[in-house]
mmCIF file of C-alpha atoms in Angstrom:
data_model
loop_
_atom_site.group_PDB
_atom_site.id
_atom_site.type_symbol
_atom_site.label_atom_id
_atom_site.label_comp_id
_atom_site.label_asym_id
_atom_site.label_seq_id
_atom_site.Cartn_x
_atom_site.Cartn_y
_atom_site.Cartn_z
ATOM 1 C CA MET X 150 20.183 -59.645 53.281
ATOM 2 C CA ALA X 151 20.200 -56.769 50.854
ATOM 3 C CA HIS X 152 17.329 -55.053 52.674
ATOM 4 C CA LYS X 153 16.012 -54.601 56.206
ATOM 5 C CA ALA X 154 12.515 -53.644 57.329
ATOM 6 C CA THR X 155 13.922 -50.416 58.770
ATOM 7 C CA ASP X 156 15.638 -49.345 55.531
ATOM 8 C CA THR X 157 14.635 -46.003 53.993
ATOM 9 C CA ARG X 158 14.959 -44.260 50.637
ATOM 10 C CA GLU X 159 16.027 -40.635 50.395
ATOM 11 C CA LEU X 160 13.475 -38.482 48.570
ATOM 12 C CA ALA X 161 15.011 -35.104 49.338
ATOM 13 C CA PRO X 162 17.720 -33.779 51.667
ATOM 14 C CA GLY X 163 16.708 -34.848 55.175
ATOM 15 C CA VAL X 164 13.562 -36.659 53.995
ATOM 16 C CA ARG X 165 13.627 -40.461 53.903
ATOM 17 C CA MET X 166 10.749 -42.807 53.080
ATOM 18 C CA PRO X 167 10.625 -46.311 54.637
ATOM 19 C CA ILE X 168 10.891 -48.933 51.883
ATOM 20 C CA ILE X 169 7.642 -50.622 52.873
ATOM 21 C CA GLY X 170 4.376 -48.778 53.500
ATOM 22 C CA PHE X 171 0.923 -49.421 54.932
ATOM 23 C CA GLY X 172 -1.964 -48.341 52.686
ATOM 24 C CA VAL X 173 -5.418 -47.489 54.033
ATOM 25 C CA TRP X 174 -7.534 -47.407 50.863
ATOM 26 C CA ASP X 175 -11.029 -48.766 51.550
ATOM 27 C CA SER X 176 -10.295 -49.276 55.244
ATOM 28 C CA PRO X 177 -13.700 -48.602 56.903
ATOM 29 C CA LYS X 178 -14.384 -46.014 59.551
ATOM 30 C CA GLY X 179 -13.867 -47.538 62.958
ATOM 31 C CA VAL X 180 -11.499 -50.147 61.503
ATOM 32 C CA CYS X 181 -8.781 -48.000 59.955
ATOM 33 C CA GLU X 182 -7.391 -46.710 63.261
ATOM 34 C CA LYS X 183 -7.224 -50.237 64.705
ATOM 35 C CA SER X 184 -5.449 -51.519 61.613
ATOM 36 C CA CYS X 185 -2.937 -48.664 61.705
ATOM 37 C CA ALA X 186 -2.317 -49.257 65.408
ATOM 38 C CA GLU X 187 -1.681 -52.933 64.680
ATOM 39 C CA ALA X 188 0.682 -51.978 61.866
ATOM 40 C CA ILE X 189 2.602 -49.673 64.187
ATOM 41 C CA LYS X 190 3.013 -52.523 66.696
ATOM 42 C CA VAL X 191 4.408 -54.722 63.926
ATOM 43 C CA GLY X 192 6.899 -52.041 62.894
ATOM 44 C CA TYR X 193 5.384 -50.058 60.026
ATOM 45 C CA ARG X 194 6.233 -46.356 60.083
ATOM 46 C CA HIS X 195 5.101 -45.397 56.573
ATOM 47 C CA PHE X 196 1.371 -44.725 56.059
ATOM 48 C CA ASP X 197 -0.315 -43.905 52.748
ATOM 49 C CA SER X 198 -3.714 -42.182 52.685
ATOM 50 C CA ALA X 199 -5.588 -39.765 50.394
ATOM 51 C CA MET X 200 -8.295 -37.139 50.460
ATOM 52 C CA TYR X 201 -10.463 -39.587 48.514
ATOM 53 C CA TYR X 202 -10.133 -42.260 51.237
ATOM 54 C CA ASP X 203 -11.680 -39.997 53.903
ATOM 55 C CA ASN X 204 -9.944 -41.731 56.812
ATOM 56 C CA GLU X 205 -7.093 -39.325 57.492
ATOM 57 C CA ASP X 206 -8.303 -38.647 61.034
ATOM 58 C CA GLU X 207 -8.011 -42.318 61.962
ATOM 59 C CA VAL X 208 -4.480 -42.533 60.564
ATOM 60 C CA GLY X 209 -3.545 -39.456 62.566
ATOM 61 C CA ASP X 210 -5.149 -40.782 65.753
ATOM 62 C CA ALA X 211 -3.238 -44.068 65.476
ATOM 63 C CA ILE X 212 0.014 -42.150 65.168
ATOM 64 C CA LYS X 213 -0.760 -39.750 68.007
ATOM 65 C CA ASN X 214 -1.887 -42.558 70.317
ATOM 66 C CA SER X 215 1.138 -44.754 69.582
ATOM 67 C CA GLY X 216 3.415 -43.091 72.108
ATOM 68 C CA ILE X 217 6.050 -42.826 69.363
ATOM 69 C CA ASP X 218 7.426 -39.456 68.307
ATOM 70 C CA ARG X 219 5.793 -38.003 65.172
ATOM 71 C CA SER X 220 9.211 -37.647 63.546
ATOM 72 C CA GLU X 221 9.508 -41.450 63.383
ATOM 73 C CA PHE X 222 6.595 -41.661 60.929
ATOM 74 C CA PHE X 223 6.260 -40.969 57.224
ATOM 75 C CA VAL X 224 2.739 -39.903 56.180
ATOM 76 C CA THR X 225 1.542 -39.572 52.592
ATOM 77 C CA THR X 226 -1.719 -38.150 51.286
ATOM 78 C CA LYS X 227 -3.026 -37.321 47.806
ATOM 79 C CA VAL X 228 -5.248 -34.767 46.101
ATOM 80 C CA LEU X 229 -7.579 -35.759 43.255
ATOM 81 C CA GLY X 230 -7.961 -32.283 41.808
ATOM 82 C CA PRO X 231 -8.761 -28.612 42.395
ATOM 83 C CA PRO X 232 -12.186 -27.132 43.119
ATOM 84 C CA GLU X 233 -14.318 -26.624 40.002
ATOM 85 C CA SER X 234 -13.441 -22.927 40.087
ATOM 86 C CA LEU X 235 -9.734 -23.759 39.526
ATOM 87 C CA ASP X 236 -9.043 -20.883 41.896
ATOM 88 C CA PRO X 237 -5.423 -21.131 43.159
ATOM 89 C CA GLU X 238 -6.137 -19.839 46.671
ATOM 90 C CA GLU X 239 -9.224 -22.016 47.088
ATOM 91 C CA THR X 240 -7.179 -24.997 45.949
ATOM 92 C CA TYR X 241 -4.386 -24.181 48.395
ATOM 93 C CA GLN X 242 -6.825 -23.823 51.303
ATOM 94 C CA SER X 243 -8.363 -27.202 50.466
ATOM 95 C CA LEU X 244 -4.905 -28.764 50.767
ATOM 96 C CA VAL X 245 -4.294 -27.081 54.109
ATOM 97 C CA LYS X 246 -7.567 -28.534 55.376
ATOM 98 C CA ALA X 247 -6.542 -31.963 54.044
ATOM 99 C CA VAL X 248 -3.411 -31.864 56.194
ATOM 100 C CA GLU X 249 -5.388 -30.659 59.200
ATOM 101 C CA LYS X 250 -7.704 -33.692 58.916
ATOM 102 C CA PHE X 251 -4.862 -35.874 60.163
ATOM 103 C CA GLY X 252 -4.621 -33.818 63.345
ATOM 104 C CA LEU X 253 -0.904 -33.508 62.614
ATOM 105 C CA ASP X 254 1.180 -30.396 62.006
ATOM 106 C CA TYR X 255 2.366 -31.643 58.625
ATOM 107 C CA VAL X 256 2.480 -34.581 56.235
ATOM 108 C CA ASP X 257 5.709 -35.899 54.760
ATOM 109 C CA LEU X 258 4.513 -36.274 51.179
ATOM 110 C CA PHE X 259 1.557 -34.852 49.244
ATOM 111 C CA LEU X 260 0.850 -36.379 45.835
ATOM 112 C CA VAL X 261 -1.303 -35.529 42.849
ATOM 113 C CA HIS X 262 -3.497 -38.644 42.925
ATOM 114 C CA THR X 263 -4.010 -38.965 39.167
ATOM 115 C CA PRO X 264 -3.511 -36.647 36.191
ATOM 116 C CA LYS X 265 -6.876 -37.674 34.728
ATOM 117 C CA MET X 266 -9.053 -36.071 37.411
ATOM 118 C CA THR X 267 -7.455 -32.687 37.879
ATOM 119 C CA GLY X 268 -9.365 -30.503 35.436
ATOM 120 C CA GLY X 269 -6.964 -30.946 32.519
ATOM 121 C CA ALA X 270 -3.601 -29.261 32.036
ATOM 122 C CA LYS X 271 -4.763 -26.020 33.670
ATOM 123 C CA GLY X 272 -6.047 -27.883 36.710
ATOM 124 C CA ARG X 273 -2.835 -29.871 37.056
ATOM 125 C CA LYS X 274 -0.847 -26.655 37.074
ATOM 126 C CA VAL X 275 -3.120 -25.051 39.682
ATOM 127 C CA VAL X 276 -2.812 -28.128 41.914
ATOM 128 C CA TRP X 277 0.966 -28.277 41.596
ATOM 129 C CA GLN X 278 1.420 -24.598 42.374
ATOM 130 C CA ALA X 279 -0.804 -25.035 45.433
ATOM 131 C CA LEU X 280 1.348 -27.977 46.505
ATOM 132 C CA GLU X 281 4.491 -25.865 46.106
ATOM 133 C CA LYS X 282 2.906 -23.250 48.339
ATOM 134 C CA LEU X 283 2.123 -26.003 50.850
ATOM 135 C CA VAL X 284 5.830 -26.899 50.962
ATOM 136 C CA GLU X 285 6.709 -23.257 51.595
ATOM 137 C CA ALA X 286 4.175 -23.182 54.442
ATOM 138 C CA LYS X 287 5.813 -26.319 55.935
ATOM 139 C CA LYS X 288 2.533 -28.216 55.786
ATOM 140 C CA THR X 289 4.211 -30.917 53.715
ATOM 141 C CA ARG X 290 7.884 -31.799 53.489
ATOM 142 C CA THR X 291 7.812 -33.036 49.900
ATOM 143 C CA ILE X 292 5.459 -33.305 46.934
ATOM 144 C CA GLY X 293 5.126 -35.852 44.154
ATOM 145 C CA VAL X 294 2.822 -37.507 41.653
ATOM 146 C CA SER X 295 0.847 -40.699 41.173
ATOM 147 C CA ASN X 296 -0.141 -42.448 37.929
ATOM 148 C CA TYR X 297 1.955 -40.017 35.871
ATOM 149 C CA GLY X 298 3.264 -41.143 32.495
ATOM 150 C CA LYS X 299 5.938 -39.573 30.324
ATOM 151 C CA ASP X 300 3.724 -36.878 28.804
ATOM 152 C CA HIS X 301 2.383 -35.653 32.122
ATOM 153 C CA LEU X 302 5.869 -35.616 33.635
ATOM 154 C CA LYS X 303 7.133 -33.609 30.658
ATOM 155 C CA GLU X 304 4.280 -31.135 31.103
ATOM 156 C CA LEU X 305 4.995 -30.805 34.831
ATOM 157 C CA TYR X 306 8.712 -30.150 34.369
ATOM 158 C CA GLU X 307 7.926 -27.224 32.065
ATOM 159 C CA TYR X 308 6.542 -25.123 34.928
ATOM 160 C CA CYS X 309 7.350 -26.663 38.297
ATOM 161 C CA LYS X 310 9.580 -24.744 40.691
ATOM 162 C CA ILE X 311 9.753 -27.698 43.085
ATOM 163 C CA LYS X 312 10.328 -31.029 41.373
ATOM 164 C CA PRO X 313 8.374 -34.161 42.324
ATOM 165 C CA VAL X 314 10.197 -36.627 44.564
ATOM 166 C CA CYS X 315 8.472 -39.850 43.457
ATOM 167 C CA ASN X 316 5.803 -41.411 41.267
ATOM 168 C CA GLN X 317 3.260 -43.851 42.700
ATOM 169 C CA ILE X 318 1.879 -46.348 40.170
ATOM 170 C CA GLU X 319 0.488 -49.865 40.040
ATOM 171 C CA ILE X 320 3.387 -52.335 39.844
ATOM 172 C CA HIS X 321 3.493 -56.104 40.255
ATOM 173 C CA PRO X 322 4.718 -58.966 38.036
ATOM 174 C CA TRP X 323 1.602 -58.780 35.823
ATOM 175 C CA CYS X 324 1.740 -54.986 35.617
ATOM 176 C CA GLN X 325 5.114 -53.577 34.647
ATOM 177 C CA PRO X 326 4.214 -50.508 32.543
ATOM 178 C CA GLU X 327 7.440 -49.948 30.655
ATOM 179 C CA SER X 328 6.848 -46.347 29.571
ATOM 180 C CA HIS X 329 5.836 -45.203 33.068
ATOM 181 C CA ILE X 330 8.751 -46.977 34.710
ATOM 182 C CA LYS X 331 11.242 -45.625 32.173
ATOM 183 C CA ALA X 332 9.892 -42.065 32.393
ATOM 184 C CA SER X 333 10.172 -42.116 36.175
ATOM 185 C CA THR X 334 13.597 -43.746 36.163
ATOM 186 C CA ASP X 335 14.905 -41.278 33.582
ATOM 187 C CA ALA X 336 13.683 -38.436 35.810
ATOM 188 C CA GLY X 337 15.335 -39.992 38.875
ATOM 189 C CA LEU X 338 11.991 -40.587 40.590
ATOM 190 C CA PRO X 339 11.658 -43.516 43.018
ATOM 191 C CA LEU X 340 8.647 -45.705 42.215
ATOM 192 C CA VAL X 341 6.077 -46.418 44.914
ATOM 193 C CA ALA X 342 4.040 -49.527 44.060
ATOM 194 C CA PHE X 343 0.332 -49.792 44.807
ATOM 195 C CA CYS X 344 -1.558 -53.089 44.477
ATOM 196 C CA PRO X 345 1.755 -54.987 44.842
ATOM 197 C CA ILE X 346 0.012 -58.256 45.760
ATOM 198 C CA VAL X 347 -2.701 -57.849 43.068
ATOM 199 C CA ARG X 348 -5.376 -57.875 45.788
ATOM 200 C CA GLY X 349 -4.828 -61.622 46.183
ATOM 201 C CA GLN X 350 -5.965 -62.367 42.635
ATOM 202 C CA LYS X 351 -2.726 -64.182 41.720
ATOM 203 C CA ASN X 352 -2.199 -66.170 44.903
ATOM 204 C CA ASP X 353 -2.851 -69.434 43.074
ATOM 205 C CA ASP X 354 -0.501 -68.718 40.188
ATOM 206 C CA ALA X 355 1.744 -71.752 39.624
ATOM 207 C CA THR X 356 5.000 -69.787 39.760
ATOM 208 C CA VAL X 357 3.949 -67.921 42.900
ATOM 209 C CA GLN X 358 2.981 -71.164 44.587
ATOM 210 C CA LYS X 359 6.228 -72.848 43.541
ATOM 211 C CA LEU X 360 8.320 -70.021 44.982
ATOM 212 C CA ALA X 361 6.188 -69.870 48.134
ATOM 213 C CA LYS X 362 6.993 -73.521 48.754
ATOM 214 C CA LYS X 363 10.677 -73.072 47.925
ATOM 215 C CA TYR X 364 11.173 -70.093 50.257
ATOM 216 C CA ASN X 365 8.637 -71.186 52.892
ATOM 217 C CA LYS X 366 6.599 -68.008 52.454
ATOM 218 C CA ASP X 367 3.010 -67.212 51.481
ATOM 219 C CA ALA X 368 1.920 -65.777 48.132
ATOM 220 C CA GLY X 369 1.707 -62.194 49.372
ATOM 221 C CA GLN X 370 5.211 -62.329 50.789
ATOM 222 C CA ILE X 371 6.539 -63.647 47.479
ATOM 223 C CA LEU X 372 5.027 -60.748 45.530
ATOM 224 C CA LEU X 373 6.127 -58.138 48.054
ATOM 225 C CA ARG X 374 9.672 -59.460 48.017
ATOM 226 C CA TRP X 375 9.652 -59.153 44.204
ATOM 227 C CA SER X 376 8.748 -55.485 44.570
ATOM 228 C CA VAL X 377 11.440 -54.759 47.156
ATOM 229 C CA GLN X 378 14.165 -56.548 45.184
ATOM 230 C CA HIS X 379 13.378 -54.380 42.168
ATOM 231 C CA GLY X 380 13.820 -51.258 44.269
ATOM 232 C CA TYR X 381 10.106 -50.388 44.334
ATOM 233 C CA ILE X 382 8.441 -49.231 47.562
ATOM 234 C CA PRO X 383 5.341 -51.417 48.029
ATOM 235 C CA LEU X 384 2.199 -50.219 49.804
ATOM 236 C CA ILE X 385 0.368 -53.026 51.569
ATOM 237 C CA LYS X 386 -3.255 -52.866 52.655
ATOM 238 C CA SER X 387 -4.933 -55.239 55.111
ATOM 239 C CA ASP X 388 -7.313 -55.019 58.044
ATOM 240 C CA THR X 389 -6.457 -58.548 59.227
ATOM 241 C CA PRO X 390 -3.837 -58.552 62.035
ATOM 242 C CA SER X 391 -2.197 -61.792 60.908
ATOM 243 C CA ARG X 392 -1.821 -60.472 57.358
ATOM 244 C CA ILE X 393 -0.542 -57.112 58.566
ATOM 245 C CA LYS X 394 2.223 -58.998 60.370
ATOM 246 C CA SER X 395 3.063 -61.501 57.628
ATOM 247 C CA ASN X 396 3.220 -58.795 54.947
ATOM 248 C CA TYR X 397 5.997 -57.121 56.931
ATOM 249 C CA ASP X 398 7.970 -60.350 57.263
ATOM 250 C CA ILE X 399 9.704 -60.282 53.872
ATOM 251 C CA PHE X 400 13.268 -59.377 54.772
ATOM 252 C CA ASP X 401 14.700 -62.769 55.773
ATOM 253 C CA PHE X 402 14.976 -64.225 52.262
ATOM 254 C CA GLU X 403 16.110 -63.183 48.796
ATOM 255 C CA PHE X 404 15.252 -64.493 45.329
ATOM 256 C CA SER X 405 17.872 -65.967 43.071
ATOM 257 C CA LYS X 406 18.302 -64.192 39.718
ATOM 258 C CA GLU X 407 16.506 -67.064 38.025
ATOM 259 C CA ASP X 408 13.493 -66.935 40.337
ATOM 260 C CA LEU X 409 13.242 -63.153 40.021
ATOM 261 C CA ALA X 410 13.352 -63.461 36.229
ATOM 262 C CA GLU X 411 10.575 -66.053 36.281
ATOM 263 C CA LEU X 412 8.299 -63.574 38.026
ATOM 264 C CA ASP X 413 9.455 -60.770 35.724
ATOM 265 C CA ALA X 414 8.236 -62.802 32.755
ATOM 266 C CA LYS X 415 4.625 -62.553 33.956
ATOM 267 C CA THR X 416 4.232 -59.077 32.482
ATOM 268 C CA THR X 417 1.481 -58.811 29.874
ATOM 269 C CA GLY X 418 2.567 -55.672 28.085
ATOM 270 C CA ASP X 419 2.255 -51.890 28.220
ATOM 271 C CA PRO X 420 -0.363 -50.788 29.072
ATOM 272 C CA PRO X 421 -0.880 -54.064 30.932
ATOM 273 C CA LYS X 422 -4.042 -56.019 30.304
ATOM 274 C CA GLU X 423 -4.235 -57.283 33.866
ATOM 275 C CA ALA X 424 -3.761 -54.026 35.769
ATOM 276 C CA ILE X 425 -6.059 -53.487 38.735
ATOM 277 C CA ALA X 426 -6.441 -49.846 37.725
ATOM 278 C CA PRO X 427 -5.784 -49.675 33.950
ATOM 279 C CA TRP X 428 -7.622 -46.349 33.716
ATOM 280 C CA ASN X 429 -4.751 -44.826 35.693
ATOM 281 C CA LEU X 430 -1.944 -46.286 33.596
ATOM 282 C CA ASN X 431 -3.450 -45.713 30.170
ATOM 283 C CA CYS X 432 -3.273 -41.956 30.555
ATOM 284 C CA ASP X 433 -0.512 -40.639 28.300
#
């Protein structure tokens, strides 16, 4: 096989991200920690949270209670924007507190969650400079962006001292935003894919069902394998133990070129009409 569950992608010297991640968006209090613990038992070592999710403590507790060394994990969080004051120091302190919520000494990656909710160009700059300071303080190992298109990347590169290491956007066969993918690829940024299984909305698609039967896999596994074969890093969210396990079991088969192309053809354009979060992609 071209990939293994334990494979990683280098983001920066000495910093490697596992090629499959466990997302915790909308995972309720009291459930999130259990789901993360189950994911750890299955083999996940990459966890994706955000200040907006408000469950960082449960992610951190699952990691600390796992009995596995912290260095074996890759933890991502995201910031929506700066305080209304746009004060650089206040913004930086809010990011420090966001890391502390995990109960960990550091996170591995801190992203700007979306360029649309950061107080405009000035706010984006304040947030990025605070993130750079967070790297210097060793509170995060790397920094990156999410939902950034070509214009926002161009703006960022005009002032950043530390370059982003990745871009997290919605990607699946029905959502292949050409301009975002090209802008990230041209900048050498790995793409992290959220909503890779379209929240189950395409499970009954005829092509998905045909390939599921052919490869003896379920619909979610088919869509996740598509993401991995394209070199994207999918983030999978589930609070159901059986699904947590099956979503990780995608490394014992590989699509033919023809089957991959059939899924590729599902795209509906740029910006895609069937995106889960079109407000994030239509932001250039």
